[in-house]
XYZ file of C-alpha atoms in Angstrom:
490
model
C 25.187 29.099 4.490
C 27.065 32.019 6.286
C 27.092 31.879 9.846
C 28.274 34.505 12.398
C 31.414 34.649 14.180
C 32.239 31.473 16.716
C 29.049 29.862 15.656
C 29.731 26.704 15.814
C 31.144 27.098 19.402
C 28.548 28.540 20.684
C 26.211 25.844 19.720
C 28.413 23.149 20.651
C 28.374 24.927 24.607
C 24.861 25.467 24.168
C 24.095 21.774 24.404
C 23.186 21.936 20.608
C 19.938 24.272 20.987
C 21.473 27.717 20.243
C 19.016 30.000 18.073
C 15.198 30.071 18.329
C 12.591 29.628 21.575
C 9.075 30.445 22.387
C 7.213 32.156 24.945
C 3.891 34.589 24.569
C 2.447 37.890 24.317
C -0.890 37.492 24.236
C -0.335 40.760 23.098
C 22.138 50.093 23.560
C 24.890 50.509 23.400
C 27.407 52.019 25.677
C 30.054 49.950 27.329
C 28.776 46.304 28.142
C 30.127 45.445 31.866
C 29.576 42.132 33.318
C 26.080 42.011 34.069
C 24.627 42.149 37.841
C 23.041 39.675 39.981
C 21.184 37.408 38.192
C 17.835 35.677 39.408
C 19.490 32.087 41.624
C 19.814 29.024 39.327
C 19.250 30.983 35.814
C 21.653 31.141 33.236
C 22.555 33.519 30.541
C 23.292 33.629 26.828
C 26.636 33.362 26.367
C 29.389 33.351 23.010
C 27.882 33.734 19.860
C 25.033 32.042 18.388
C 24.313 30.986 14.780
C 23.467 33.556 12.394
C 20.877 31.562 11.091
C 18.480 29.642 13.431
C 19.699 25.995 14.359
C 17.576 23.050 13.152
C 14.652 22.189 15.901
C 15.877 20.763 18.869
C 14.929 20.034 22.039
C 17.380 21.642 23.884
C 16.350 25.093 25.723
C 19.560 25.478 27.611
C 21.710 28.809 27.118
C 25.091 28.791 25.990
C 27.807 28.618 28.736
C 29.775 32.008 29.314
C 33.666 31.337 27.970
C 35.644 30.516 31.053
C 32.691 28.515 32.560
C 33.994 25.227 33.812
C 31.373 22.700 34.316
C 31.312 18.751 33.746
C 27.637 19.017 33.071
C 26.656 20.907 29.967
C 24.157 23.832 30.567
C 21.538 22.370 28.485
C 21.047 19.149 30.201
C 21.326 21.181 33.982
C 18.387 23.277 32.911
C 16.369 20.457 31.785
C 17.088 18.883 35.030
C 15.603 21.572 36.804
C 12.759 22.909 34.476
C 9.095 22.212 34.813
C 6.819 20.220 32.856
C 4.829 23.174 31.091
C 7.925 25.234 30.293
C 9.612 22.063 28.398
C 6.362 22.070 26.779
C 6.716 25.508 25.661
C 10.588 25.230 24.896
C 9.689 22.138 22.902
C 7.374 23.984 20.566
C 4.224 21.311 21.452
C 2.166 24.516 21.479
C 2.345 23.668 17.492
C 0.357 20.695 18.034
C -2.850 22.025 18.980
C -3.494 22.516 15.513
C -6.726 21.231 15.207
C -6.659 20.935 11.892
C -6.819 23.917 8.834
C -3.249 23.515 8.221
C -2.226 22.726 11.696
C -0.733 25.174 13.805
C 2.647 27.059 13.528
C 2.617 25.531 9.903
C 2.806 27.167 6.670
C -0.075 25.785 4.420
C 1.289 23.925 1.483
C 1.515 24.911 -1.909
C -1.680 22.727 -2.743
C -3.799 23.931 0.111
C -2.394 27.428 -0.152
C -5.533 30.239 -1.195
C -9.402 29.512 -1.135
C -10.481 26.095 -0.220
C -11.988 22.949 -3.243
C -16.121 23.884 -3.346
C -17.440 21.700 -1.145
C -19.414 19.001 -3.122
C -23.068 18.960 -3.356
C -25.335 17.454 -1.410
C -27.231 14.319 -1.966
C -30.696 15.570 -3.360
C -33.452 14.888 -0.674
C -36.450 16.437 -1.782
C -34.804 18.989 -3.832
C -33.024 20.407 -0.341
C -29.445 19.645 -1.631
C -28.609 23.358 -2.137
C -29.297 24.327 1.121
C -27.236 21.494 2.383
C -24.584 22.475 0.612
C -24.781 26.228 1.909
C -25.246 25.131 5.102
C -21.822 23.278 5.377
C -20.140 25.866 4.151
C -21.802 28.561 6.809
C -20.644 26.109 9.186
C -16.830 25.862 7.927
C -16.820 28.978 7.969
C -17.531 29.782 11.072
C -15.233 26.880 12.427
C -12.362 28.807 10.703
C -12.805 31.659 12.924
C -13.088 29.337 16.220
C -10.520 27.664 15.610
C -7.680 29.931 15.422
C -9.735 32.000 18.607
C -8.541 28.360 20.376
C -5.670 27.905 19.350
C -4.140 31.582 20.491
C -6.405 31.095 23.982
C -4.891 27.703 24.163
C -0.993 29.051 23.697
C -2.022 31.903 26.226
C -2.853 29.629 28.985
C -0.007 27.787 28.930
C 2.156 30.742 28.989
C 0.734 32.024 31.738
C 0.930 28.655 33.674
C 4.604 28.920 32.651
C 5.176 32.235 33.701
C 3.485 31.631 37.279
C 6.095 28.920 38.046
C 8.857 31.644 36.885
C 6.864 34.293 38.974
C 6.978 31.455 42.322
C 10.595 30.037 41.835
C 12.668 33.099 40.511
C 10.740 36.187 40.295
C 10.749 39.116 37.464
C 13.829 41.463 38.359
C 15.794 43.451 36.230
C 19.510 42.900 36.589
C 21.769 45.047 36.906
C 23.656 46.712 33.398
C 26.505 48.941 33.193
C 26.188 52.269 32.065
C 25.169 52.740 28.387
C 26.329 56.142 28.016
C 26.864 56.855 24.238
C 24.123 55.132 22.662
C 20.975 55.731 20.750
C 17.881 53.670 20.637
C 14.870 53.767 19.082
C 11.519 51.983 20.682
C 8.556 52.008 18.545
C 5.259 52.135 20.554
C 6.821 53.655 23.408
C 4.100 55.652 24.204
C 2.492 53.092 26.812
C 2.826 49.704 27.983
C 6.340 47.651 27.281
C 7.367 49.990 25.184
C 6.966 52.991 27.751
C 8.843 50.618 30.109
C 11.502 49.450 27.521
C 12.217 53.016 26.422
C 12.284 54.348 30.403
C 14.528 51.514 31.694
C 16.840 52.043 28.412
C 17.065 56.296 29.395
C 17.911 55.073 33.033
C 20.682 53.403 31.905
C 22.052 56.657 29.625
C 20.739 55.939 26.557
C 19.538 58.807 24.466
C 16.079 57.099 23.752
C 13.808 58.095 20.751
C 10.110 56.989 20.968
C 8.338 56.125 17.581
C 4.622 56.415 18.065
C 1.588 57.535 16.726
C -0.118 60.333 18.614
C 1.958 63.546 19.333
C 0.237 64.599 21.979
C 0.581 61.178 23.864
C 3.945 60.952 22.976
C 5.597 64.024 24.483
C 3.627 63.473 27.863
C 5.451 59.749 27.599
C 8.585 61.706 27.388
C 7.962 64.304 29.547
C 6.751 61.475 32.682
C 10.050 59.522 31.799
C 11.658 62.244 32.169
C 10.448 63.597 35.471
C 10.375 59.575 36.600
C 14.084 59.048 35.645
C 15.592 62.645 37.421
C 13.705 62.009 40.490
C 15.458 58.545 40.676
C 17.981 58.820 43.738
C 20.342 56.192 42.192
C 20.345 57.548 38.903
C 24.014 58.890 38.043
C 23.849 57.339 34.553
C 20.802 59.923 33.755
C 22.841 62.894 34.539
C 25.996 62.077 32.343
C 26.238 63.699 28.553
C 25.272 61.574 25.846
C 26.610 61.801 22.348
C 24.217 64.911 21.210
C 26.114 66.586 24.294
C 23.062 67.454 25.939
C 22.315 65.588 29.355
C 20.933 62.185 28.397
C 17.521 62.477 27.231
C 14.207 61.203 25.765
C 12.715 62.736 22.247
C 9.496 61.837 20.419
C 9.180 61.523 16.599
C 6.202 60.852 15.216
C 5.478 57.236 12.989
C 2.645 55.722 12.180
C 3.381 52.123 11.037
C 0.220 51.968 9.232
C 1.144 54.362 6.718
C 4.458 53.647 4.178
C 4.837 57.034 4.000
C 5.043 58.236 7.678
C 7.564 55.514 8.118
C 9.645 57.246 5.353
C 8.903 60.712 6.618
C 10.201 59.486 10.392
C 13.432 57.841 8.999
C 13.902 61.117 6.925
C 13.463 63.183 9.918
C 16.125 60.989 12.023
C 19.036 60.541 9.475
C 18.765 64.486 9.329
C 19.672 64.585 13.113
C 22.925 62.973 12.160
C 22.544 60.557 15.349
C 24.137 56.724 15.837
C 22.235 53.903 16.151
C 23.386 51.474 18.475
C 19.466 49.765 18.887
C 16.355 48.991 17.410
C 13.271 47.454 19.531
C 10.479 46.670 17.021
C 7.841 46.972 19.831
C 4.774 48.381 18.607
C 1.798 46.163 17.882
C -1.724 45.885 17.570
C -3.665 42.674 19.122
C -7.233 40.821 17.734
C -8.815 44.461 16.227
C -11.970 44.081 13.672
C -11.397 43.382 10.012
C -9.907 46.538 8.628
C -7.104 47.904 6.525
C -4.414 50.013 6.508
C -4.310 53.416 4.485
C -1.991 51.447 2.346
C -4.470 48.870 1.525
C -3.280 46.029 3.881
C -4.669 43.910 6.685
C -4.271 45.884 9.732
C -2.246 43.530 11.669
C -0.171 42.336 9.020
C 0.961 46.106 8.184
C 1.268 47.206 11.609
C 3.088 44.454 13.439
C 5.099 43.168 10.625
C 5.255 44.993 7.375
C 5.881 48.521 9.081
C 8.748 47.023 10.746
C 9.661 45.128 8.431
C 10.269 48.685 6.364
C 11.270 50.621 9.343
C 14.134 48.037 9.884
C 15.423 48.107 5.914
C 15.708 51.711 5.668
C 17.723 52.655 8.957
C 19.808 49.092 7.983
C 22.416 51.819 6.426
C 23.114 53.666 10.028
C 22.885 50.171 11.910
C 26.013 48.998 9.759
C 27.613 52.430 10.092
C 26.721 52.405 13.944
C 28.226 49.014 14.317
C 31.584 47.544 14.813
C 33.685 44.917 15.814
C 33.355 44.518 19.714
C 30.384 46.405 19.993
C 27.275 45.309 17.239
C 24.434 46.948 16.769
C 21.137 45.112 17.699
C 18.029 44.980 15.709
C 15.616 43.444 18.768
C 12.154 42.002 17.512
C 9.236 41.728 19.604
C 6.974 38.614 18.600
C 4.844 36.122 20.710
C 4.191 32.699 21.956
C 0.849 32.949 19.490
C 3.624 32.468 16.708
C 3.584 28.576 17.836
C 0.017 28.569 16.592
C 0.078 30.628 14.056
C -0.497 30.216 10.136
C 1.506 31.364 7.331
C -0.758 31.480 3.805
C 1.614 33.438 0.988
C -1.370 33.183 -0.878
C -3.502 34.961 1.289
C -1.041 36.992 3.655
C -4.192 39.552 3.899
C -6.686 37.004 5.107
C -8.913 38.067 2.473
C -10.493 34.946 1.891
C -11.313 34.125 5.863
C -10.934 36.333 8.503
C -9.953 35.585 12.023
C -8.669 38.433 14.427
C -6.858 35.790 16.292
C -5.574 34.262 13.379
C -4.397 37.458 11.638
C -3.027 38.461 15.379
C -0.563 34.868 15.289
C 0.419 35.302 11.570
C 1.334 38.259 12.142
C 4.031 37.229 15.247
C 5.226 33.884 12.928
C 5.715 36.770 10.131
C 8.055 38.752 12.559
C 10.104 35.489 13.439
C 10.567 34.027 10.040
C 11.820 38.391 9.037
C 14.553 38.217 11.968
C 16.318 35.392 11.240
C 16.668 36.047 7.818
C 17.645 39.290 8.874
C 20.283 37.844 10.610
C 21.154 35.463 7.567
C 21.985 38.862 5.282
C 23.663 40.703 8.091
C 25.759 37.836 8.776
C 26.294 37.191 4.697
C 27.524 40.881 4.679
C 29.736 40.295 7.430
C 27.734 43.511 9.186
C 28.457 44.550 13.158
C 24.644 43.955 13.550
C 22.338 41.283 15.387
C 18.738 40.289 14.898
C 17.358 38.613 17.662
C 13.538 37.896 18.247
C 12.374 38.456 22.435
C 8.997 37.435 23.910
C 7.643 39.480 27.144
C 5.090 36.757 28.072
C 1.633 37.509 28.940
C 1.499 41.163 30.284
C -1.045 43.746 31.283
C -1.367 46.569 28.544
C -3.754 48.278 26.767
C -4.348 45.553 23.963
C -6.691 43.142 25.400
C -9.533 45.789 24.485
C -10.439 43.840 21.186
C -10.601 40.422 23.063
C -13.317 38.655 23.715
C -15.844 39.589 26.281
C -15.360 36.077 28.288
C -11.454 37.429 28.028
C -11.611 40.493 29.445
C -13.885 39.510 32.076
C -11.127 36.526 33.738
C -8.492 39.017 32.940
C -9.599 41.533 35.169
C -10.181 39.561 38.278
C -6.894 37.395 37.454
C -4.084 39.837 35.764
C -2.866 41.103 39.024
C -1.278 37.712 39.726
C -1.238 35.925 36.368
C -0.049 38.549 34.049
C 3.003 40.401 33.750
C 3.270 44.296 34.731
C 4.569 46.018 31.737
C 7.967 46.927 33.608
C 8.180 42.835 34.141
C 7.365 42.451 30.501
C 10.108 44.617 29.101
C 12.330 42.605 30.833
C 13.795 40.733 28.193
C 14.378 43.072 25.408
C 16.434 45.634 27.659
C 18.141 42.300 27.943
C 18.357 41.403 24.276
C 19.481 45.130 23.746
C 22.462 45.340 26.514
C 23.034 42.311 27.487
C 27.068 41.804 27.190
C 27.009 37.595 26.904
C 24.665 38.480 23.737
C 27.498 40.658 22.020
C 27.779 39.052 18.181
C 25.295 37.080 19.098
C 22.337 37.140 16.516
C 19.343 34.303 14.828
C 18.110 33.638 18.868
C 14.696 33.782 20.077
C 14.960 34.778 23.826
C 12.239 34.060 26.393
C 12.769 34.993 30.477
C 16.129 36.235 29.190
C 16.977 32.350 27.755
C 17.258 31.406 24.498
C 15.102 28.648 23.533
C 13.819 27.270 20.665
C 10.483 28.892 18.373
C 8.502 26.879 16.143
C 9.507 24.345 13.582
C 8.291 26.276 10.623
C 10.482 29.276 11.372
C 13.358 27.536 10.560
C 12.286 26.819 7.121
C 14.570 28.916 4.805
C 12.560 28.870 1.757
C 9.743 29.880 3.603
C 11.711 32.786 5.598
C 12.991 34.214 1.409
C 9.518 33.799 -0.052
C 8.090 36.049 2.738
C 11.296 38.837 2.486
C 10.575 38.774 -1.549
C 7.022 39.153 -0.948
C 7.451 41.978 1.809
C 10.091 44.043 -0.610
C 7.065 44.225 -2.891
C 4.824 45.334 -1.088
C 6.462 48.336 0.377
C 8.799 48.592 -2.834
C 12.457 48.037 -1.944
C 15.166 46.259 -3.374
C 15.454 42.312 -2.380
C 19.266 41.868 -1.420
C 19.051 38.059 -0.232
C 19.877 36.640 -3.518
C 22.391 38.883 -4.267
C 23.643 38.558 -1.121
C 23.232 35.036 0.575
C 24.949 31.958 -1.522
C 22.243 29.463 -2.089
């Protein structure tokens, strides 16, 4: 298998953990300088990482930076210093709170893939065995709804714990990027939340930012307060340069609506006509634990929002990525998943959840879906020998707008406790402005990046077959070519 430039080196300095971490949501390119101050005893990604994701290991080091001289490797520094709950996280034990129904994090196998065996029938005791029967399955039922409602609650507690101890010994800060004067990007969801942040702290740097959103009216006042936020920024020379539409460096809205195939055509119609680079990609939009309910194109709601409408999106503006790209400076296709994708379940007989619905469970597919699509990304990109990166980035547990579907209990500790436990979005976006300019992650692609580390996501993401079975089946759905057998040697 293919692997990107100075792989091997990179996981060799990276202790031998290189591509691949965890972390939670419960919910680019101008010249790269050296970045700023970084947050005391962190490190950052450095050299190139595999362009596929390494086997599972325990290691949740970053690579050392070339010209680092050390005679301790990075990895086994960091796990001197690391806590309990984040080696817990970085190990991927959130996938062992299965609790049964496949376990979590795992694909369901072939044999226990679609609708469950009938149950068998009751012993006949005074000709009640039918209701028996019934009854058992009412009740199986309703334990397959539970349990995935645990298992997500269960992966967002233990983020948050992990986030805390981040929050006490280093703190959320941005650091400090060189200008990015020159480049386009394109945030979907921008219109609130970490995607407002992402697509603000991007301008500030002197990107020429496009927001992808829904809602026209909501979108140009997003553009219109970044805007007014960004040129009333003392500081902010980078704003005031000329980007490459030779206008001052600005912020523009185009209209996409990931539930619909069609607007997502009609918005990468629209941009190709404006002739524009792209230099980034932040797949940020997303929907969290909504009612059963479909798309206009017929699928399950979370599915086709958080994954298959990316999952499109990305394919069809592939062509001006590769264009975009180049030697010593890649374009970056930056994924935003979840911790939930520890516990989450992929059936590819079921990919709907037709036969049992669970908002939480449909939520956590989802995120595994949007892992398993990035590194095999990166597996073609690298195959073609492209000047583009996938990487996958987690923002933690942050305060947005998404929590509205959650349970009551939810909501109700979440607004006495979010002020302190949760992320602010601007904290949250955090690491994918760093996925998107960081210069240590230049060529480097197949990483899952948490707190700006890379560390390692769930076993089952590193399955291959699984990652081709669920490209084949996506290029169906939204009918497109499938270029991984043509492409990647098996």
């Amino acid at each position: 298998m293919p692997r990107s430039r100075g792989a091997e080196k990179a996981l060799e300095s990276s202790g031998g953990g290189g591509g691949g971490g965890a972390g939670s949501d419960p919910g680019t390119w101008g010249d790269h300088g050296a970045a700023g101050p970084r947050s005391p005893g962190r490190r950052r990604a450095g050299g190139r990482a595999a362009s596929r994701p390494p086997p599972a290991s325990p290691s949740r080091g970053r690579a050392r930076r070339p010209g680092s001289g050390s005679g301790q490797s990075p990895a086994s520094d960091f796990q001197s210093r690391r806590p309990p709950l984040a080696e817990l996280c970085g190990r991927g034990v959130l996938a062992s709170a299965g609790c049964g129904l496949g376990g979590a994090g795992q694909a369901r196998p072939e044999a226990e893939a679609g609708p469950p065996p009938p149950l068998p029938s009751a012993r006949r005791r005074g000709g009640g065995g039918g209701g028996g029967g019934r009854g058992r399955g009412a009740a199986m039922s309703l334990l397959s709804r539970i349990l995935p409602a645990f298992r997500v609650h269960y992966a967002g507690v233990l983020v948050i714990l992990s986030q805390l101890y981040q929050r006490c010994r280093y703190g959320f800060s941005l650091p400090a990027f060189s200008s990015q004067h020159g480049s386009v990007a394109i945030v979907t969801g921008g219109l609130c939340g970490i995607g407002f942040s992402t697509a603000k702290h991007l301008a500030k740097l002197g990107m020429h930012v496009i927001i992808a959103g829904n809602d026209e009216r909501q979108g140009q006042e997003a553009v219109k307060q970044i805007k007014e936020e960004t040129l009333t920024s003392k500081d902010n020379e980078n704003f005031y340069r000329l980007n490459v539409c030779g206008n001052p460096a600005s912020m523009e809205f185009l209209f996409c609506d990931l539930a619909s195939m069609k607007s997502i055509r009609q918005f990468v119609k629209e941009f190709k006509k404006k002739n524009y680079p792209l230099h980034v990609l932040i797949n940020n939009a997303g929907i969290m634990m909504v009612p059963q309910r479909k798309t206009v194109d017929g699928f399950e709601e979370h599915f086709g929002v958080n994954y298959l409408g990316h999952f499109l999106l990305t394919n069809l503006l592939l062509d001006i990525l590769k264009k975009t790209g180049c030697p010593n400076h890649n374009a970056r296709v930056i994924t935003v998943s979840s911790g939930t994708h520890y516990v989450g379940e992929l059936n590819m007989d079921d990919l709907q959840s037709r036969h049992c619905y669970s908002p939480c469970g449909a939520y956590a597919q989802s995120k595994l879906a949007l892992v398993l699509f990035s590194y095999q990304l990166q597996q073609l990109l690298a195959a073609e020998g492209s000047h583009v990166t996938a990487n996958v980035v987690d923002p933690g547990v942050v305060n947005t707008a998404l929590y509205k579907h959650v349970f009551w209990l939810t909501k109700l500790v979440k607004s006495f406790t979010y002020w302190f436990l949760f992320k602010t979005p601007d904290e949250g976006a955090i690491t994918s402005i760093y996925a998107a300019v960081a210069p240590e992650l230049e060529g480097v692609g197949g990483c899952y990046l948490y707190h700006e580390e890379i560390i390692k996501s769930s076993d089952v993401t590193y399955d291959e077959d699984l990652q081709r079975r669920l490209w084949a089946e996506s290029c169906k759905m939204v009918g497109i070519p499938n270029m991984i057998d043509k492409v990647i040697s098996t």
